[in-house]
CSV table of C-alpha atoms in Angstrom, one decimal:
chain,number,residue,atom,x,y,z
A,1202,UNK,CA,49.2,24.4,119.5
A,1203,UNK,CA,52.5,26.1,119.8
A,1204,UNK,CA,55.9,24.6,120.6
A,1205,UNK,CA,58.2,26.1,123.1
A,1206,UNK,CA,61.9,25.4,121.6
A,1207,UNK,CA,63.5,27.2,124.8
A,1208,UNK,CA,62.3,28.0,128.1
A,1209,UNK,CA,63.7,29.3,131.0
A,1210,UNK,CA,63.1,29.1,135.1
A,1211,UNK,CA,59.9,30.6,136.2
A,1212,UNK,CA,58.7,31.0,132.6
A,1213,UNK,CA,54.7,30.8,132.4
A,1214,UNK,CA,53.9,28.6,128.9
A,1215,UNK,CA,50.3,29.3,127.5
A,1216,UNK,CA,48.0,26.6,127.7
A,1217,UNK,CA,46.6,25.5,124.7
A,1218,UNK,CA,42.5,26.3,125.1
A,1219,UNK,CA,41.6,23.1,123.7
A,1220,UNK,CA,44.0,20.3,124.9
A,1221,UNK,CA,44.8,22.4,128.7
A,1222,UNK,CA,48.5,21.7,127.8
A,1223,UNK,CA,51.9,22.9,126.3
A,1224,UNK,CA,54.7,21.5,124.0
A,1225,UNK,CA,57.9,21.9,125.0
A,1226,UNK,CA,61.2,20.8,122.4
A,1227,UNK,CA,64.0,19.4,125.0
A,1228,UNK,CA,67.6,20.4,124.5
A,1229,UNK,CA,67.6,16.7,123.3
A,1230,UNK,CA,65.5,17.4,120.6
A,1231,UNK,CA,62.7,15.6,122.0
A,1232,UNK,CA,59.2,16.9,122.6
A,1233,UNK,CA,57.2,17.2,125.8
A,1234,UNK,CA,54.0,17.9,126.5
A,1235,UNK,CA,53.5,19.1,129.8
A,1236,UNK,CA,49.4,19.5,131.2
A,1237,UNK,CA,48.0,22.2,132.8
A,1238,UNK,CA,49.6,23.0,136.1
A,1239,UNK,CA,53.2,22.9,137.4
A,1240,UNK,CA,55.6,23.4,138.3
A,1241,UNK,CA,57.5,21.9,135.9
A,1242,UNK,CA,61.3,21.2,135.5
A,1243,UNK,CA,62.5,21.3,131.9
A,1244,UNK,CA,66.4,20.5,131.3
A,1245,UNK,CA,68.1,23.2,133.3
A,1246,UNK,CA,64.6,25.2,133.9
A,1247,UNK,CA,63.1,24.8,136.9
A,1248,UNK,CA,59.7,26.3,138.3
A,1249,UNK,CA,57.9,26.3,135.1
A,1250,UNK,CA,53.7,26.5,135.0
A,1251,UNK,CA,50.9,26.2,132.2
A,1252,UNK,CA,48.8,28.5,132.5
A,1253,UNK,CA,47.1,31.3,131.1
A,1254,UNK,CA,49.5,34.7,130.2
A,1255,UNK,CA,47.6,37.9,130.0
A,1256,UNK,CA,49.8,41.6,129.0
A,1257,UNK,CA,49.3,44.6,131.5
A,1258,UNK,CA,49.4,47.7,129.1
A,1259,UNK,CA,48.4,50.6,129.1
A,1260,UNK,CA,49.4,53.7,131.3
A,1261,UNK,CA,50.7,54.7,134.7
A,1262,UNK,CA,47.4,53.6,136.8
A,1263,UNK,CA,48.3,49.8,134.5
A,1264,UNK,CA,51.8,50.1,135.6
A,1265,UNK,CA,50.5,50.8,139.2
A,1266,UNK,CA,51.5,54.1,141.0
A,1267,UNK,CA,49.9,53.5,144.4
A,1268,UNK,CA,51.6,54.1,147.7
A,1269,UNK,CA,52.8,50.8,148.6
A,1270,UNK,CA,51.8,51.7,153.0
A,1271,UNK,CA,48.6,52.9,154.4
A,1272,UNK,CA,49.5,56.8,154.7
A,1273,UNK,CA,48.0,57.0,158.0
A,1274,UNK,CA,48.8,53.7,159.6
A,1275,UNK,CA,52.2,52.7,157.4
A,1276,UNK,CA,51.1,49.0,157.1
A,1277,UNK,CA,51.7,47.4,153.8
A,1278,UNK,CA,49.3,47.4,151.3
A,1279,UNK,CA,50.8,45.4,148.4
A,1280,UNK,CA,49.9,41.7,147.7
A,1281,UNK,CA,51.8,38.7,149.0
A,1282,UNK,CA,53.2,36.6,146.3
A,1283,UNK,CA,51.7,33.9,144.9
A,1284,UNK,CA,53.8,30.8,143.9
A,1285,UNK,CA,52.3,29.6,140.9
A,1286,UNK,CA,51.7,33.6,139.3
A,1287,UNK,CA,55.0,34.6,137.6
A,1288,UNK,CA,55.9,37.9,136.1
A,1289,UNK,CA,57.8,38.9,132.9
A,1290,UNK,CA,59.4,41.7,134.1
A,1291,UNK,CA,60.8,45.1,133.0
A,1292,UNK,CA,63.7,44.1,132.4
A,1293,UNK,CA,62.8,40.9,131.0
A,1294,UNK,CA,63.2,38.1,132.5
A,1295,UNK,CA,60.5,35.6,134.5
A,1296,UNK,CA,60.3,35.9,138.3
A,1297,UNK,CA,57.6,34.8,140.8
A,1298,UNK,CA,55.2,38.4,140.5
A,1299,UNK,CA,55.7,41.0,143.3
A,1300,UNK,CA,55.0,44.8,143.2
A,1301,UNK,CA,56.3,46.6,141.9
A,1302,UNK,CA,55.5,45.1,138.6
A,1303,UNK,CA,56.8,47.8,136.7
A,1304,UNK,CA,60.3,48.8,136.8
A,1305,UNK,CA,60.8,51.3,133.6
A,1306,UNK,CA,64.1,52.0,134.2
A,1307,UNK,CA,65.4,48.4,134.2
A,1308,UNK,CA,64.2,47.8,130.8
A,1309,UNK,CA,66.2,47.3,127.8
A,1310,UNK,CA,64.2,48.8,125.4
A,1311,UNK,CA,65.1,52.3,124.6
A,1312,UNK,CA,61.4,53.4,124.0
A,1313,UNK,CA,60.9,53.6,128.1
A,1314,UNK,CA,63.9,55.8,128.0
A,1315,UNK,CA,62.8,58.0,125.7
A,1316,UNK,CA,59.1,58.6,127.1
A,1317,UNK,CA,58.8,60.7,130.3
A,1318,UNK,CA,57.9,58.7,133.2
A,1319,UNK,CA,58.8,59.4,136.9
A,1320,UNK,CA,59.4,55.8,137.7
A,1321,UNK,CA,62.5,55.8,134.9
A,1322,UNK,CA,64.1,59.5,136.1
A,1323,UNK,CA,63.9,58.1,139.7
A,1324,UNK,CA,63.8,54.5,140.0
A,1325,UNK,CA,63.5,54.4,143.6
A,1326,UNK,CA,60.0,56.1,143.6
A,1327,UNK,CA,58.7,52.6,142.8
A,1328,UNK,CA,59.5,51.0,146.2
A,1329,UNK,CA,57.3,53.8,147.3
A,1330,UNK,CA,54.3,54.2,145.0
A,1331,UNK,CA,54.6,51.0,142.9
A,1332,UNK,CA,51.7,49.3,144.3
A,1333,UNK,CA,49.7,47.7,140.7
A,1334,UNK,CA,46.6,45.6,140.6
A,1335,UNK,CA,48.4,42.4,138.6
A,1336,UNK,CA,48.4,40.4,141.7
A,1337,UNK,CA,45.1,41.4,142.7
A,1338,UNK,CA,43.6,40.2,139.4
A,1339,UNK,CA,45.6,37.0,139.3
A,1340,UNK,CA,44.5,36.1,142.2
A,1341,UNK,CA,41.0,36.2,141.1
A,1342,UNK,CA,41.8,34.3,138.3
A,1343,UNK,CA,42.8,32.0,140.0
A,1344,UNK,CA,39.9,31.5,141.7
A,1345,UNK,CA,37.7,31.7,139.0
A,1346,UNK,CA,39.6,29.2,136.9
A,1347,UNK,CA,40.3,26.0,139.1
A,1348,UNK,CA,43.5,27.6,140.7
A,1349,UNK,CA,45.2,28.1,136.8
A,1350,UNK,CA,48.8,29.5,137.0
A,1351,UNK,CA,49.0,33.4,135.9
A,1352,UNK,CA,51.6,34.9,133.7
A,1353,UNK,CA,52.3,38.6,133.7
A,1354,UNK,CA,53.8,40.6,131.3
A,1355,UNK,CA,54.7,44.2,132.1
A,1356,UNK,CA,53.9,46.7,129.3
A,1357,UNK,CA,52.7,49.8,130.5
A,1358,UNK,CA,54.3,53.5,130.6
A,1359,UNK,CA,53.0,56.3,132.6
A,1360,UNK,CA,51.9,59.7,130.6
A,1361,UNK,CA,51.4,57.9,127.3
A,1362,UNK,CA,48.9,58.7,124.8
A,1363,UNK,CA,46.9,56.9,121.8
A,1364,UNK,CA,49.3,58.9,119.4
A,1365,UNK,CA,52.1,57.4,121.0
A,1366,UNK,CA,51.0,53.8,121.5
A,1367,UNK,CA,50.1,53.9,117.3
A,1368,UNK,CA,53.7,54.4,116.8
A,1369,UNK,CA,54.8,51.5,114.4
A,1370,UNK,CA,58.5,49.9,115.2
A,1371,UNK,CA,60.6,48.2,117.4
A,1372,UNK,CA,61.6,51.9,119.3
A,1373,UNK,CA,58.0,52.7,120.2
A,1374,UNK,CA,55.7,51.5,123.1
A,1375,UNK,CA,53.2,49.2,120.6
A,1376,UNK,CA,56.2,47.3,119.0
A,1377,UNK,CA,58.2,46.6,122.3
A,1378,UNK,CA,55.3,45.4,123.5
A,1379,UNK,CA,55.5,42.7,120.8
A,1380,UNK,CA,59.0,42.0,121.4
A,1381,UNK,CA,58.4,41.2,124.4
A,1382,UNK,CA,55.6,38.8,124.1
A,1383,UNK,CA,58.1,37.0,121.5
A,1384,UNK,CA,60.6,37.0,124.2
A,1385,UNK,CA,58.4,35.8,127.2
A,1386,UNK,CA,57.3,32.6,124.7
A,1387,UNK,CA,55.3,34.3,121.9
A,1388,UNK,CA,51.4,33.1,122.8
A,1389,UNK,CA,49.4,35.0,125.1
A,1390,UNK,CA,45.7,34.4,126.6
A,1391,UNK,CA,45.1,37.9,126.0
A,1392,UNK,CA,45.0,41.6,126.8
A,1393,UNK,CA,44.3,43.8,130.2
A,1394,UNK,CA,44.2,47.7,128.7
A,1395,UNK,CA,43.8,50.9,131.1
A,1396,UNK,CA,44.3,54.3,129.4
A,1397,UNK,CA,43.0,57.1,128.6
A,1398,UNK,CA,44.1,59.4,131.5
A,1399,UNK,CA,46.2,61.8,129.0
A,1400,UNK,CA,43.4,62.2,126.5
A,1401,UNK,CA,41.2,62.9,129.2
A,1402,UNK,CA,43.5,66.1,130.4
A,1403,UNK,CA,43.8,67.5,126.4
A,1404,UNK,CA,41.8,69.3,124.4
A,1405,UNK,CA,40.2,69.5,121.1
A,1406,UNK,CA,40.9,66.2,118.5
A,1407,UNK,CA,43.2,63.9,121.3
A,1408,UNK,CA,39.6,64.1,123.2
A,1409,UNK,CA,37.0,63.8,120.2
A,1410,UNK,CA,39.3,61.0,118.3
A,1411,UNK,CA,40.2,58.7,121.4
A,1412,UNK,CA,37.6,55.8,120.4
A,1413,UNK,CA,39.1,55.4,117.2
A,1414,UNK,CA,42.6,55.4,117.5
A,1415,UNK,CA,41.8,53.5,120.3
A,1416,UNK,CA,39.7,50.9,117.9
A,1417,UNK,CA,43.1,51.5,115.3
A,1418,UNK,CA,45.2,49.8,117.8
A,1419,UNK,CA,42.9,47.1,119.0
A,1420,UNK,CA,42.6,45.7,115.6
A,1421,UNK,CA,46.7,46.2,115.1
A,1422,UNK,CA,46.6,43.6,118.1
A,1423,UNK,CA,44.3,41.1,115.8
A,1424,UNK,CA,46.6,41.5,113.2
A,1425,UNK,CA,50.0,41.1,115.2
A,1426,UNK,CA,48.9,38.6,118.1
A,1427,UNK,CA,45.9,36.9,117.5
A,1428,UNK,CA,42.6,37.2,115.3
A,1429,UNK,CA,40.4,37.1,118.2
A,1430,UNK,CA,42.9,38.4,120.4
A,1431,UNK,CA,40.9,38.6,124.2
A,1432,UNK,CA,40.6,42.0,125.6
A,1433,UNK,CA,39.9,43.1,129.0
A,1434,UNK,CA,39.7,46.9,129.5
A,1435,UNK,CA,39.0,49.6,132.4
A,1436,UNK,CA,37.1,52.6,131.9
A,1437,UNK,CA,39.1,55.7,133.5
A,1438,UNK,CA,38.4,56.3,137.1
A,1439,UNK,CA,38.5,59.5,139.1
A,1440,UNK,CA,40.0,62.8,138.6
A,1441,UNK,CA,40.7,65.6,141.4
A,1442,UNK,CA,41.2,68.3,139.4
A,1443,UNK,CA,40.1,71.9,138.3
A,1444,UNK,CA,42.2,72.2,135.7
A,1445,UNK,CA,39.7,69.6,133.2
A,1446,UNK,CA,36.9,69.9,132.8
A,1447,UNK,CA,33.7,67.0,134.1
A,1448,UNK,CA,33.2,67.3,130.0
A,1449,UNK,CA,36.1,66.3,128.8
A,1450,UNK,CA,36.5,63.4,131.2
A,1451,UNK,CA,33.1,62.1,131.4
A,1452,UNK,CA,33.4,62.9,127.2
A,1453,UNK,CA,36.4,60.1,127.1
A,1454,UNK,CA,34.4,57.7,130.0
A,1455,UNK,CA,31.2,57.6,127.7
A,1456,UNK,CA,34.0,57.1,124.5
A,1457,UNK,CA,35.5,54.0,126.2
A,1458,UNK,CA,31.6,52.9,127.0
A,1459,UNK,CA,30.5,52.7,123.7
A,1460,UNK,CA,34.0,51.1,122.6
A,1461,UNK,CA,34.5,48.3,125.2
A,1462,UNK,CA,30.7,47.4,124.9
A,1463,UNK,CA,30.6,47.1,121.0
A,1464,UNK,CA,33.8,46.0,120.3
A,1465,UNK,CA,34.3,42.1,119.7
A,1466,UNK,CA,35.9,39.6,122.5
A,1467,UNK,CA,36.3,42.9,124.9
A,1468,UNK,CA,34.7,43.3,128.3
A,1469,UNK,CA,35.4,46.0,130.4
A,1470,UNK,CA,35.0,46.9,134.6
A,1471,UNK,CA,34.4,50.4,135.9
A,1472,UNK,CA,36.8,52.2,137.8
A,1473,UNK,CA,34.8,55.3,138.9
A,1474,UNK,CA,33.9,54.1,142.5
A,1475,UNK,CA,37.4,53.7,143.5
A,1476,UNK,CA,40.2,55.7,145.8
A,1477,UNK,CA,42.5,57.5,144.6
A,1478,UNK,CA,46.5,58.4,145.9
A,1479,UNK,CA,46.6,61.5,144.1
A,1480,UNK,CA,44.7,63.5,141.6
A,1481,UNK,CA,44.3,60.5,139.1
A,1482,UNK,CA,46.3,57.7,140.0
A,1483,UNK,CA,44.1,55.0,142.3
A,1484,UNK,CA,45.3,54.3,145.3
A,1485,UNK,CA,46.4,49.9,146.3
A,1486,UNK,CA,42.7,49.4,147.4
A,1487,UNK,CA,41.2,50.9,144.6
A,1488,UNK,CA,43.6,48.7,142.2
A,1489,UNK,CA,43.2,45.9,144.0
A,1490,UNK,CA,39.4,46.4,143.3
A,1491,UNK,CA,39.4,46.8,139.4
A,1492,UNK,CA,42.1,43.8,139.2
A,1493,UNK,CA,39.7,41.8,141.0
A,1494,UNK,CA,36.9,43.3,138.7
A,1495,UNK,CA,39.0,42.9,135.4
A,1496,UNK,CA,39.8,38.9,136.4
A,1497,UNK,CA,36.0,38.4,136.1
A,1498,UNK,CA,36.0,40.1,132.6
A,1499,UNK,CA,39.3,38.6,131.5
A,1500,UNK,CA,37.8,35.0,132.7
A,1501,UNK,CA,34.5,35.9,130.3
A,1502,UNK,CA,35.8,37.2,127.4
A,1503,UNK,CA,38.8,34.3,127.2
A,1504,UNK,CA,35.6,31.2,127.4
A,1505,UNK,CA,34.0,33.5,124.6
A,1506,UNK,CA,30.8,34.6,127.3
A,1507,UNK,CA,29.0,37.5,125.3
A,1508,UNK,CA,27.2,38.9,128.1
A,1509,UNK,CA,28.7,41.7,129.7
A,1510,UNK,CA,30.7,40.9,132.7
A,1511,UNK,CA,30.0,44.9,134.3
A,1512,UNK,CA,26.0,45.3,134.5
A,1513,UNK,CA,25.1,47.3,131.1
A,1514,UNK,CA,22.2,49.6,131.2
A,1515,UNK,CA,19.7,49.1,128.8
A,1516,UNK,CA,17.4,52.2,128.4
A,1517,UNK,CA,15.5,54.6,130.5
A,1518,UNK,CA,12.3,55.2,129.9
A,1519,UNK,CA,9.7,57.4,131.7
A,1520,UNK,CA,7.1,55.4,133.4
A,1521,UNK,CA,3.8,56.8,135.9
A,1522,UNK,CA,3.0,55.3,138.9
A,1523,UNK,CA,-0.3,55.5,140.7
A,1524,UNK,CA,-0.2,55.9,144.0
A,1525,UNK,CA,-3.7,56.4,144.4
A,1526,UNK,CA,-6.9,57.6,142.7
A,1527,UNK,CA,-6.0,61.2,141.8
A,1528,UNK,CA,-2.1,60.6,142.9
A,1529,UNK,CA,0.8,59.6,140.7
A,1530,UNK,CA,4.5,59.7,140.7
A,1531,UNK,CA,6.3,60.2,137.5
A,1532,UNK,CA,9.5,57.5,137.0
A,1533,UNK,CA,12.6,56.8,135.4
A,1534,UNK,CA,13.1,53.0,135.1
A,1535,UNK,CA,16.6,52.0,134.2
A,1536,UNK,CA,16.3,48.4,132.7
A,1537,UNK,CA,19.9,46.3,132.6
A,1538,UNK,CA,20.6,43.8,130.1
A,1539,UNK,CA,20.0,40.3,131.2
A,1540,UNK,CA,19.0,41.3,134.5
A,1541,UNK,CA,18.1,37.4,135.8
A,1542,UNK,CA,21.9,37.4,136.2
A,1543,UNK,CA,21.7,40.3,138.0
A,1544,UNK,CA,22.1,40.2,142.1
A,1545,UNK,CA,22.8,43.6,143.4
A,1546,UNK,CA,24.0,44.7,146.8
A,1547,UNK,CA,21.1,45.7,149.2
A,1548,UNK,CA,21.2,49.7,149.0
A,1549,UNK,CA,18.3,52.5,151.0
A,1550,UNK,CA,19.3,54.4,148.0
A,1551,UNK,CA,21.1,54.4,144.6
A,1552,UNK,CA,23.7,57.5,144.1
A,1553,UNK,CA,25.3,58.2,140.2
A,1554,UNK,CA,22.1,58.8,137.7
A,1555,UNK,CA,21.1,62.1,136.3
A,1556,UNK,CA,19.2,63.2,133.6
A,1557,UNK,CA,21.1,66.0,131.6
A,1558,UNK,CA,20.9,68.0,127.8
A,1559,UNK,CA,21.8,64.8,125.2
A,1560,UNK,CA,23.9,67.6,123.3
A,1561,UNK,CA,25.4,69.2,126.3
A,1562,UNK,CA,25.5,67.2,129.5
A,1563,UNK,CA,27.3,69.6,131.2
A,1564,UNK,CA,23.8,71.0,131.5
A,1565,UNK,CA,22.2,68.9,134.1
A,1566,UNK,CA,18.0,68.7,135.2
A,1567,UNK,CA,17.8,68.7,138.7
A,1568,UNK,CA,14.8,66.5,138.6
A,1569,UNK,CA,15.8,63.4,140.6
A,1570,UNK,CA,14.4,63.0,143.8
A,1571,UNK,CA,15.7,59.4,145.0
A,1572,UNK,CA,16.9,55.9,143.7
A,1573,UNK,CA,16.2,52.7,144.6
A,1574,UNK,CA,16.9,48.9,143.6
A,1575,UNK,CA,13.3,47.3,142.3
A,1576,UNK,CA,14.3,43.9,143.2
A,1577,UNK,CA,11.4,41.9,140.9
A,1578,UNK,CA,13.3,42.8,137.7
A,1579,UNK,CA,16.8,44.2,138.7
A,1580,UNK,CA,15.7,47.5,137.3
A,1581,UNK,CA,16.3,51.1,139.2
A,1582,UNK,CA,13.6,53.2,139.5
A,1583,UNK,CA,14.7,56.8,139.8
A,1584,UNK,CA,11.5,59.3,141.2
A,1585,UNK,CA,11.2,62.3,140.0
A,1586,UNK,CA,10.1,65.6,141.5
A,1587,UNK,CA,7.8,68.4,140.5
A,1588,UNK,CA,9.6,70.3,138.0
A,1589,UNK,CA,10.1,67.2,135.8
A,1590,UNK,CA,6.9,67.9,133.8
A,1591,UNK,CA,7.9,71.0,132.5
A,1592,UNK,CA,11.4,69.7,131.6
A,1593,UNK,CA,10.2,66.7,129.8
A,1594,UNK,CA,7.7,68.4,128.0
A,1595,UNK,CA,10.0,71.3,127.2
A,1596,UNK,CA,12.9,68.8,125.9
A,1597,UNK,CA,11.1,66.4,124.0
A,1598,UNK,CA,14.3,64.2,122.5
A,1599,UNK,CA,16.6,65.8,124.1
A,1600,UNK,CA,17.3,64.7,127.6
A,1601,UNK,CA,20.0,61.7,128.1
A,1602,UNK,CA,20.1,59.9,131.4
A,1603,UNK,CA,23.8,59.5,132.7
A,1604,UNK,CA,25.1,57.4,135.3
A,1605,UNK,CA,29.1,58.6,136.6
A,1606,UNK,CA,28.7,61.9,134.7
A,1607,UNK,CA,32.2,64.1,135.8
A,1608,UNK,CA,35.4,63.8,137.2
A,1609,UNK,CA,34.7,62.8,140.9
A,1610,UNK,CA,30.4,61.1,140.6
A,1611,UNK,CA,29.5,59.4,143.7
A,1612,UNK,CA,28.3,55.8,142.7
A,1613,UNK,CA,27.2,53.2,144.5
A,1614,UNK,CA,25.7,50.6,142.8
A,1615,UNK,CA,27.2,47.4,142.8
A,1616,UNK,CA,26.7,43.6,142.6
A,1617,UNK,CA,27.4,40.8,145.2
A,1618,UNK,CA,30.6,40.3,142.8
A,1619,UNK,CA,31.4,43.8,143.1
A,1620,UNK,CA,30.7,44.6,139.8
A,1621,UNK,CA,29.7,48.0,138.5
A,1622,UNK,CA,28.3,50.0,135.7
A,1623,UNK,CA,30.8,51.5,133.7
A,1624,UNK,CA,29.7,55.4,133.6
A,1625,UNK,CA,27.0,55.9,130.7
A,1626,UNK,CA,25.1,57.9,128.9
A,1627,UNK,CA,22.2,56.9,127.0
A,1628,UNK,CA,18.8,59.0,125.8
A,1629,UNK,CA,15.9,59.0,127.8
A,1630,UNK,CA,12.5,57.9,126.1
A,1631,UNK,CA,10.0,60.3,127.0
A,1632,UNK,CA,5.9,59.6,127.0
């Protein structure tokens, strides 16, 4: 368990995961151990709390970008505070957490200065559009995890790319971000990640090598912060554009699947049924959704729970139904993985699945007819029409079933949690 030599007022300690509790060194040169909860007055310090600490890094919709008032109605749409969640700030020191939680330009570090960002060339526009999901998620958290106090750290910077946070010393965005866990106490609980927006907007090698650099820099943070190091990811969310292409995006989305689902003490949420502010940046509701969605994930991967916290299809397979004598219905059914833990929202019909070319999905089989929830086995059966013969017969192995394929899919399939698929592609097994 580590020992806090210095702390300062607000300052959320990391709980040590087995004994709930931190050490504290006194400027006495005794030692204090001080049990989950607060707050906590240490020497001078005041408003302490032990709790759990998790990083916000990533990019712009991570550093939060929403318009902080309804555009039509101009009430407030940012969180209240919350006593016992605290914030590590951009300019880096501890406060109780309000939005903004980002403020680029007040940060010391000369790598926010050097990156583009709107928020740093016009530090005002925050008070504007600075609404972020951190308070959204701690709340959750919180009430997932017996009321546990919430650290923040703020690490994100709008417009960045893998390239950039791979970028090795103490004047690039990767080694501020360890400086600054050093300088909010050194331990964390562990890592909420949302990027990818820039990759998804290039071309060529940024797109097709965004899993690995992405995996590069995971395991960096196994190396620098912790061997098993939680992480809690989102998988990007919706683009207005015409200027990408639904490849390219839905090319990164399926990149981030594979990734987040495969990659050890990492969950992920979707982000793809969410509202957006502008042509990529989610709007407060919408981030106030996936930090609700990313509490549940951070709260399974930190008590080391290996099912997915999102609902993770399984396969599709095509399957007959007999109606009656002489009268079938050809089937997809789209199995889940554990689906006894499974308790979706009551939906006439499921939007977000289609069946497209496993080698070019831009090339979509118009072959679904409708959706629905098969509530024995959690399953979705997807019906097909006429022409679906002829396709599967014509395309033996090499059909994929999607679910979000593009920039703007309409999904609506969603648990009593509000928990989502993250947008998927996976091949279809034919008769």
């Amino acid at each position: 368990m580590p020992t806090y030599h210095r702390v300062v007022s607000f300052q959320v300690l990391q709980r040590d995961l087995v004994s709930n509790s931190a050490t504290v060194q006194c400027a006495n040169g005794t030692f204090l151990t001080l049990p989950l909860g607060g707050p906590y007055t240490v020497d001078k310090a005041h408003d302490i709390y032990v709790g759990d600490v998790w990083v916000m890094a990533g990019q712009s919709n991570m550093r939060g970008f929403g318009f902080m008032q309804d555009l039509v109605t101009q009430q407030p749409l940012v969180h209240d505070s919350i006593s016992s969640v605290h914030l590590f700030q951009s300019n880096e020191t501890w406060a109780v957490a309000a939005d903004p939680t980002h403020r680029l330009s007040e940060s010391p570090r000369s790598v926010h200065h050097r990156l583009p960002d709107p928020t740093v060339r016009d530090p005002g526009l925050v008070d504007i559009r600075g609404a972020s999901l951190g308070l959204s998620f701690a709340e959750k958290y919180q009430q997932d995890n017996q009321q546990i106090p919430v650290g923040l750290i703020a690490s994100a910077h709008g417009g960045t790319s893998m390239d950039q946070w791979l970028e090795s010393g103490q004047d690039s965005l990767y080694g501020a971000m360890l400086e600054r866990i050093k300088d909010a106490g050194g331990s964390v609980a562990g890592i909420l990640w949302f990027q990818g927006e820039t990759e998804g907007m290039a071309e060529g090698d940024m797109i097709h090598s965004y899993a690995d650099k992405t995996r590069q820099l995971f395991d960096r943070m196994r190396v620098d912060i912790a061997p098993k190091i939680p992480i809690a990811c989102i998988q990007l969310g919706r683009l207005i554009s015409t200027s990408v292409s639904d490849n390219n995006w839905s090319h990164i989305r399926f990149q981030q699947q594979h990734l987040f689902d495969t990659y050890p003490h990492c969950q992920a949420v979707a982000a793809l049924d969410t509202d957006n502010d502008d042509f990529v940046h989610l709007g407060a509701r919408g981030l106030a959704k996936v930090g609700r969605r990313l509490a549940i994930a951070a709260t399974h991967v930190l008590h080391g729970d290996n099912t997915s916290s999102s609902p993770r299809i399984e396969q599709a397979v095509v399957q007959r139904v007999q109606i009656k004598s002489g009268i079938s219905m050809q089937f997809i059914k789209v199995s889940f993985q554990h689906p006894e833990s499974i308790h979706w929202r009551s939906l006439s019909e499921v939007h977000g699945f289609s069946v497209r070319d496993i080698q070019d999905d831009n090339n979509e089989y118009a072959v679904i007819v409708k959706a629905v929830i098969n509530e024995q086995d959690n399953s979705v059966h997807l019906f097909l029409n006429r022409d679906a013969e002829a396709v599967l017969s014509n395309n033996k192995n090499r059909l994929c079933l999607c679910y979000g394929w593009g920039k703007t899919p309409v999904c609506n399939l969603t648990t009593i949690t509000d928990m989502a698929p993250l947008a998927t592609k996976i091949p279809l097994s034919t008769p």
